[in-house]
Amino acid sequence: MSRQANRGTESKKMNSELFTLTYGALVTQLCKDYENDEDVNKQLDKMGYNIGVRLIEDFLARSNVGRCHDFRETADVIAKVAFKMYLGITPSVTNWSAAGDEFSLILENNPLVDFVELPDNHSSLIYSNLLCGVLRGALEMVQMAIDVKFVQDTLKGDNVTEIRMKFVKRIEENLPAGEE
Amino acid sequence: MSRQANRGTESKKMNSELFTLTYGALVTQLCKDYENDEDVNKQLDKMGYNIGVRLIEDFLARSNVGRCHDFRETADVIAKVAFKMYLGITPSVTNWSAAGDEFSLILENNPLVDFVELPDNHSSLIYSNLLCGVLRGALEMVQMAIDVKFVQDTLKGDNVTEIRMKFVKRIEENLPAGEE
């Protein structure tokens, strides 16, 4: 915690290209390490989850965003504050389910794939799957269990990249007896 | 090239934390993949080299920096333009050799290690070695062969992080016959 405190809320603004290329090196390494795309996808999601679990603390400290009152507010904070802060883009929030428990983030441009083309032998690779894990891990830390997955991807020839987020349940905090 | 053109010179500004954590996932993965720290260091340098070779094009397009006239000018461009652009920090340039062919970049803060502590069993790991590769690869593309290495590292208990850069030689371009 002391190191966190030292960093304070100062933020280092950088261009995304070094990140994009470094992420590419990570995905390439995983493709070497694992037999098939499904395992790489799982690994990316898992790594993302671990990142999200840590990133949420930084996000709450920097953004001064308070507790969201409903899932719509959560969606807006993710798109307009979190994506802007960490990827420099603002996805649009669309395709709400009638029940209000599902929405899509539409990324016109996904900085992670700026220099990328999928080779033919990796047609099942969900290249940016780390992002799903990050969202899942970060939201879990604020007591929301969410399903996150890519349903469209410009890398697969779609016009936009679409991340679908589905609210699963509120995670009850285990409060000590006597506290409400 | 068409995709490069599409991106134009627009730049996505992001905070460094997601990059820092993703880089951590990459280093962790390599530590799982390779037997010893030396091999991880080599792999990081190699990955960095491949990134530098590609990043230089982006850098030249965005920065509008022209050809440097001497190594001192190169040092300043690296510290004040490139590091600022891609990592959000401006190292100081110091410790010039008498011959003017070596200098140090001093990083008061290295964003790559913001959340990092080296475990005891990785005392030989050069955690941020990717950066050496990036610098080496990028400069090679502008005809400069450079030796790059960490000589101090806050992760190892030093007060600052110091990257030492030594000019090796100018790489002659193989010009077609008849051109000067």
Coordinates of C-alpha atoms in Angstrom, one line a residue:
Chain A
M1 CA 0.0 0.0 0.0
S2 CA 2.8 2.4 0.7
R3 CA 4.0 2.2 -2.9
Q4 CA 0.5 2.9 -4.1
A5 CA 0.4 5.9 -1.9
N6 CA 3.8 7.1 -3.3
R7 CA 2.4 7.0 -6.7
G8 CA -0.5 9.1 -5.6
T9 CA -2.9 10.0 -8.3
E10 CA -0.3 11.3 -10.7
S11 CA -0.8 9.6 -14.0
K12 CA 1.6 8.9 -16.8
K13 CA 0.1 9.6 -20.2
M14 CA 1.4 7.5 -23.0
N15 CA 0.6 6.7 -26.5
S16 CA -0.9 3.3 -27.0
E17 CA 1.5 1.9 -29.7
L18 CA 4.1 0.5 -27.3
F19 CA 1.3 -1.1 -25.4
T20 CA -0.2 -2.5 -28.6
L21 CA 3.0 -4.1 -29.7
T22 CA 3.8 -5.4 -26.2
Y23 CA 0.4 -7.0 -26.0
G24 CA 1.1 -8.5 -29.4
A25 CA 4.3 -10.0 -28.1
L26 CA 2.3 -11.5 -25.2
V27 CA -0.3 -13.1 -27.5
T28 CA 2.4 -14.4 -29.8
Q29 CA 4.2 -16.0 -26.8
L30 CA 0.9 -17.7 -25.6
C31 CA 0.3 -19.0 -29.1
K32 CA 3.7 -20.7 -28.9
D33 CA 3.0 -22.0 -25.4
Y34 CA -0.4 -23.5 -25.9
E35 CA -1.6 -26.1 -28.3
N36 CA -4.8 -24.5 -29.5
D37 CA -6.6 -21.1 -29.7
E38 CA -9.1 -22.1 -27.0
D39 CA -6.4 -22.5 -24.4
V40 CA -4.8 -19.2 -25.4
N41 CA -8.2 -17.5 -25.1
K42 CA -8.6 -19.0 -21.6
Q43 CA -5.2 -17.9 -20.6
L44 CA -5.7 -14.3 -21.9
D45 CA -9.0 -14.2 -19.9
K46 CA -7.3 -15.4 -16.8
M47 CA -4.4 -12.9 -17.1
G48 CA -6.9 -10.2 -17.7
Y49 CA -8.9 -11.2 -14.6
N50 CA -5.7 -10.9 -12.5
I51 CA -5.0 -7.5 -14.0
G52 CA -8.6 -6.3 -13.4
V53 CA -8.5 -7.3 -9.8
R54 CA -5.5 -5.0 -9.3
L55 CA -6.4 -2.3 -11.8
I56 CA -9.8 -1.5 -10.0
E57 CA -7.9 0.0 -7.0
D58 CA -6.0 2.3 -9.3
F59 CA -9.2 3.2 -11.2
L60 CA -11.2 4.0 -8.0
A61 CA -8.3 6.1 -6.7
R62 CA -7.9 8.1 -9.9
S63 CA -11.4 8.4 -11.2
N64 CA -13.1 9.5 -8.0
V65 CA -16.1 7.6 -9.3
G66 CA -18.5 6.6 -6.5
R67 CA -20.6 3.5 -6.2
C68 CA -22.9 3.1 -9.2
H69 CA -26.6 3.0 -8.5
D70 CA -27.6 0.7 -11.3
F71 CA -26.1 -1.3 -14.2
R72 CA -26.7 1.5 -16.7
E73 CA -24.6 3.8 -14.6
T74 CA -21.9 1.1 -14.4
A75 CA -22.0 0.8 -18.2
D76 CA -21.5 4.5 -18.7
V77 CA -18.6 4.6 -16.2
I78 CA -16.9 1.7 -18.0
A79 CA -17.2 3.3 -21.4
K80 CA -16.7 6.9 -20.7
V81 CA -14.2 6.8 -17.8
A82 CA -12.4 3.5 -17.7
F83 CA -11.9 2.8 -21.4
K84 CA -11.0 6.5 -21.9
M85 CA -8.5 6.4 -19.1
Y86 CA -6.7 3.1 -19.9
L87 CA -7.1 2.7 -23.7
G88 CA -7.8 6.3 -24.9
I89 CA -11.1 5.3 -26.6
T90 CA -14.7 5.8 -25.7
P91 CA -16.9 2.9 -26.8
S92 CA -20.6 3.4 -27.3
V93 CA -23.0 1.6 -25.0
T94 CA -25.9 0.0 -27.0
N95 CA -28.1 -3.0 -27.5
W96 CA -29.6 -3.1 -24.0
S97 CA -31.6 -6.2 -23.2
A98 CA -35.3 -5.6 -22.3
A99 CA -34.5 -6.6 -18.7
G100 CA -31.7 -4.1 -18.5
D101 CA -29.2 -6.7 -17.5
E102 CA -27.2 -6.9 -20.7
F103 CA -25.5 -4.3 -23.0
S104 CA -22.8 -4.1 -25.6
L105 CA -19.7 -1.9 -25.8
I106 CA -19.1 -1.0 -29.4
L107 CA -15.5 -0.2 -30.2
E108 CA -15.1 1.6 -33.5
N109 CA -11.4 1.3 -33.1
N110 CA -9.7 -1.2 -30.9
P111 CA -6.1 0.0 -30.1
L112 CA -5.0 -3.6 -29.3
V113 CA -5.3 -4.6 -32.9
D114 CA -3.8 -1.6 -34.6
F115 CA -1.0 -3.5 -36.2
V116 CA -2.6 -7.0 -36.2
E117 CA -3.8 -9.5 -38.8
L118 CA -4.9 -12.9 -37.7
P119 CA -3.1 -15.7 -39.5
D120 CA -5.4 -18.3 -41.1
N121 CA -4.4 -21.0 -38.6
H122 CA -5.6 -18.9 -35.7
S123 CA -9.2 -18.4 -36.7
S124 CA -10.5 -19.2 -33.3
L125 CA -8.2 -16.9 -31.4
I126 CA -10.0 -14.2 -29.5
Y127 CA -7.1 -11.8 -29.8
S128 CA -8.2 -9.1 -27.3
N129 CA -9.7 -11.5 -24.8
L130 CA -7.6 -10.0 -22.1
L131 CA -10.1 -7.1 -22.0
C132 CA -12.9 -9.5 -21.0
G133 CA -10.9 -10.8 -18.1
V134 CA -10.0 -7.2 -17.0
L135 CA -13.6 -6.2 -17.0
R136 CA -14.7 -9.4 -15.2
G137 CA -12.0 -9.1 -12.5
A138 CA -12.4 -5.4 -11.9
L139 CA -16.2 -5.7 -11.5
E140 CA -15.9 -8.7 -9.3
M141 CA -14.0 -6.5 -6.9
V142 CA -16.9 -4.1 -6.7
Q143 CA -19.3 -7.0 -6.0
M144 CA -20.6 -7.6 -9.5
A145 CA -20.4 -10.9 -11.2
I146 CA -20.5 -10.4 -14.9
D147 CA -20.2 -12.5 -18.1
V148 CA -18.1 -10.8 -20.7
K149 CA -17.4 -11.9 -24.2
F150 CA -16.6 -10.7 -27.7
V151 CA -19.5 -11.1 -30.1
Q152 CA -18.0 -9.1 -33.0
D153 CA -14.4 -8.4 -33.8
T154 CA -12.9 -6.4 -36.7
L155 CA -10.1 -8.9 -36.7
K156 CA -12.6 -11.5 -37.8
G157 CA -14.0 -9.2 -40.6
D158 CA -16.8 -7.5 -38.6
N159 CA -17.3 -3.8 -39.1
V160 CA -16.9 -3.0 -35.4
T161 CA -15.7 -4.7 -32.3
E162 CA -18.5 -5.6 -29.8
I163 CA -18.1 -6.7 -26.2
R164 CA -21.2 -8.1 -24.7
M165 CA -21.6 -7.7 -20.9
K166 CA -24.2 -9.6 -18.9
F167 CA -25.0 -8.9 -15.3
V168 CA -25.1 -12.3 -13.5
K169 CA -25.5 -11.4 -9.8
R170 CA -24.6 -9.1 -7.0
I171 CA -21.8 -10.7 -4.9
E172 CA -22.8 -10.5 -1.3
E173 CA -20.1 -9.2 1.0
N174 CA -19.5 -11.3 4.0
L175 CA -20.0 -8.7 6.6
P176 CA -18.9 -9.5 10.1
A177 CA -21.7 -10.2 12.5
G178 CA -23.2 -7.1 14.0
E179 CA -22.5 -4.9 11.0
E180 CA -25.1 -4.0 8.4
Chain B
M1 CA 0.6 0.4 -45.3
S2 CA -3.1 1.2 -45.9
R3 CA -3.9 0.5 -42.3
Q4 CA -1.0 2.7 -41.1
A5 CA -2.4 5.4 -43.3
N6 CA -5.9 4.9 -41.8
R7 CA -4.5 5.5 -38.3
G8 CA -2.9 8.7 -39.5
T9 CA -1.2 10.6 -36.8
E10 CA -4.1 10.5 -34.4
S11 CA -2.8 9.2 -31.1
K12 CA -4.6 7.4 -28.3
K13 CA -3.5 8.8 -24.9
M14 CA -3.8 6.3 -22.2
N15 CA -2.6 5.9 -18.6
S16 CA 0.3 3.5 -18.1
E17 CA -1.2 1.2 -15.5
L18 CA -2.9 -1.3 -17.8
F19 CA 0.3 -1.4 -19.8
T20 CA 2.4 -1.9 -16.7
L21 CA 0.2 -4.8 -15.5
T22 CA 0.1 -6.4 -19.0
Y23 CA 3.8 -6.2 -19.2
G24 CA 4.0 -7.9 -15.9
A25 CA 1.8 -10.7 -17.3
L26 CA 4.3 -11.1 -20.2
V27 CA 7.3 -11.3 -17.9
T28 CA 5.5 -13.7 -15.6
Q29 CA 4.7 -15.9 -18.6
L30 CA 8.3 -15.9 -19.8
C31 CA 9.5 -16.8 -16.3
K32 CA 7.2 -19.9 -16.5
D33 CA 8.5 -20.7 -20.0
Y34 CA 12.2 -20.4 -19.6
E35 CA 14.5 -22.2 -17.2
N36 CA 16.6 -19.3 -16.0
D37 CA 16.6 -15.5 -15.8
E38 CA 19.3 -15.1 -18.4
D39 CA 17.0 -16.8 -21.0
V40 CA 14.1 -14.5 -19.9
N41 CA 16.3 -11.5 -20.3
K42 CA 17.4 -12.6 -23.8
Q43 CA 13.8 -13.2 -24.8
L44 CA 12.7 -9.8 -23.5
D45 CA 15.5 -8.1 -25.4
K46 CA 14.5 -10.0 -28.6
M47 CA 10.8 -9.1 -28.2
G48 CA 11.8 -5.5 -27.6
Y49 CA 14.0 -5.5 -30.7
N50 CA 11.1 -6.7 -32.8
I51 CA 8.9 -4.0 -31.3
G52 CA 11.5 -1.3 -31.8
V53 CA 11.9 -2.2 -35.4
R54 CA 8.1 -1.5 -35.9
L55 CA 7.7 1.3 -33.4
I56 CA 10.3 3.5 -35.2
E57 CA 8.0 4.1 -38.1
D58 CA 5.2 5.2 -35.8
F59 CA 7.7 7.4 -34.0
L60 CA 9.0 9.2 -37.1
A61 CA 5.4 9.7 -38.4
R62 CA 4.2 11.2 -35.1
S63 CA 7.1 13.1 -33.8
N64 CA 8.2 15.0 -37.0
V65 CA 11.7 14.6 -35.8
G66 CA 14.3 14.8 -38.6
R67 CA 17.6 13.1 -38.9
C68 CA 19.8 13.7 -35.8
H69 CA 23.2 15.3 -36.6
D70 CA 25.1 13.8 -33.7
F71 CA 24.7 11.3 -30.9
R72 CA 24.0 14.0 -28.4
E73 CA 21.0 15.1 -30.4
T74 CA 19.9 11.4 -30.6
A75 CA 20.1 11.2 -26.9
D76 CA 17.9 14.2 -26.4
V77 CA 15.3 13.0 -28.8
I78 CA 15.1 9.6 -27.1
A79 CA 14.8 11.1 -23.7
K80 CA 12.5 14.1 -24.4
V81 CA 10.4 12.9 -27.3
A82 CA 10.3 9.1 -27.4
F83 CA 10.2 8.3 -23.7
K84 CA 7.7 11.1 -23.1
M85 CA 5.5 9.9 -26.0
Y86 CA 5.5 6.1 -25.2
L87 CA 6.0 5.9 -21.5
G88 CA 5.0 9.4 -20.2
I89 CA 8.3 10.1 -18.5
T90 CA 11.4 12.1 -19.4
P91 CA 14.6 10.5 -18.3
S92 CA 17.6 12.8 -17.8
V93 CA 20.7 12.3 -20.1
T94 CA 23.9 12.1 -18.1
N95 CA 27.3 10.5 -17.6
W96 CA 28.6 11.2 -21.1
S97 CA 31.9 9.4 -21.9
A98 CA 34.8 11.6 -22.8
A99 CA 34.6 10.4 -26.4
G100 CA 30.9 11.3 -26.6
D101 CA 29.9 7.8 -27.6
E102 CA 28.2 6.7 -24.4
F103 CA 25.6 8.2 -22.2
S104 CA 23.1 7.2 -19.5
L105 CA 19.4 7.6 -19.3
I106 CA 18.4 8.1 -15.7
L107 CA 14.8 7.2 -15.0
E108 CA 13.6 8.5 -11.6
N109 CA 10.5 6.5 -12.1
N110 CA 10.1 3.5 -14.3
P111 CA 6.4 3.0 -15.0
L112 CA 7.1 -0.7 -15.9
V113 CA 7.9 -1.5 -12.3
D114 CA 5.1 0.5 -10.6
F115 CA 3.5 -2.6 -9.0
V116 CA 6.5 -4.9 -9.0
E117 CA 8.7 -6.6 -6.5
L118 CA 11.3 -9.1 -7.7
P119 CA 11.0 -12.5 -5.9
D120 CA 14.2 -13.7 -4.3
N121 CA 14.6 -16.5 -6.8
H122 CA 14.7 -14.1 -9.7
S123 CA 17.6 -11.9 -8.6
S124 CA 19.2 -12.1 -12.1
L125 CA 16.0 -11.0 -13.9
I126 CA 16.4 -7.8 -15.8
Y127 CA 12.7 -7.0 -15.5
S128 CA 12.5 -4.1 -17.9
N129 CA 14.9 -5.5 -20.5
L130 CA 12.3 -5.1 -23.2
L131 CA 13.2 -1.4 -23.2
C132 CA 16.8 -2.2 -24.2
G133 CA 15.6 -4.2 -27.1
V134 CA 13.1 -1.5 -28.2
L135 CA 15.9 1.1 -28.2
R136 CA 18.3 -1.2 -30.1
G137 CA 15.8 -2.2 -32.7
A138 CA 14.5 1.3 -33.3
L139 CA 17.9 2.9 -33.6
E140 CA 19.1 0.1 -36.0
M141 CA 16.3 1.2 -38.3
V142 CA 17.9 4.6 -38.5
Q143 CA 21.3 3.1 -39.2
M144 CA 22.7 3.2 -35.7
A145 CA 24.1 0.1 -34.0
I146 CA 23.9 0.6 -30.3
D147 CA 24.7 -1.4 -27.2
V148 CA 22.0 -0.9 -24.6
K149 CA 21.9 -2.3 -21.0
F150 CA 20.6 -1.6 -17.5
V151 CA 23.4 -0.7 -15.1
Q152 CA 21.2 0.4 -12.2
D153 CA 17.7 -0.7 -11.4
T154 CA 15.4 0.4 -8.5
L155 CA 14.0 -3.1 -8.5
K156 CA 17.5 -4.3 -7.4
G157 CA 17.6 -1.7 -4.7
D158 CA 19.4 1.1 -6.6
N159 CA 18.1 4.7 -6.1
V160 CA 17.4 5.2 -9.8
T161 CA 17.1 3.2 -12.9
E162 CA 20.0 3.8 -15.4
I163 CA 20.1 2.6 -19.0
R164 CA 23.5 2.8 -20.5
M165 CA 23.7 3.4 -24.3
K166 CA 26.9 3.0 -26.3
F167 CA 27.3 4.0 -29.9
V168 CA 28.9 1.1 -31.8
K169 CA 28.8 2.0 -35.4
R170 CA 26.9 3.7 -38.2
I171 CA 25.3 1.0 -40.3
E172 CA 26.0 1.7 -43.9
E173 CA 23.0 1.7 -46.2
N174 CA 23.4 -0.6 -49.2
L175 CA 22.6 2.0 -51.8
P176 CA 21.9 0.7 -55.3
A177 CA 24.7 1.4 -57.8
G178 CA 24.5 4.9 -59.2
E179 CA 22.9 6.5 -56.2
E180 CA 24.8 8.5 -53.7

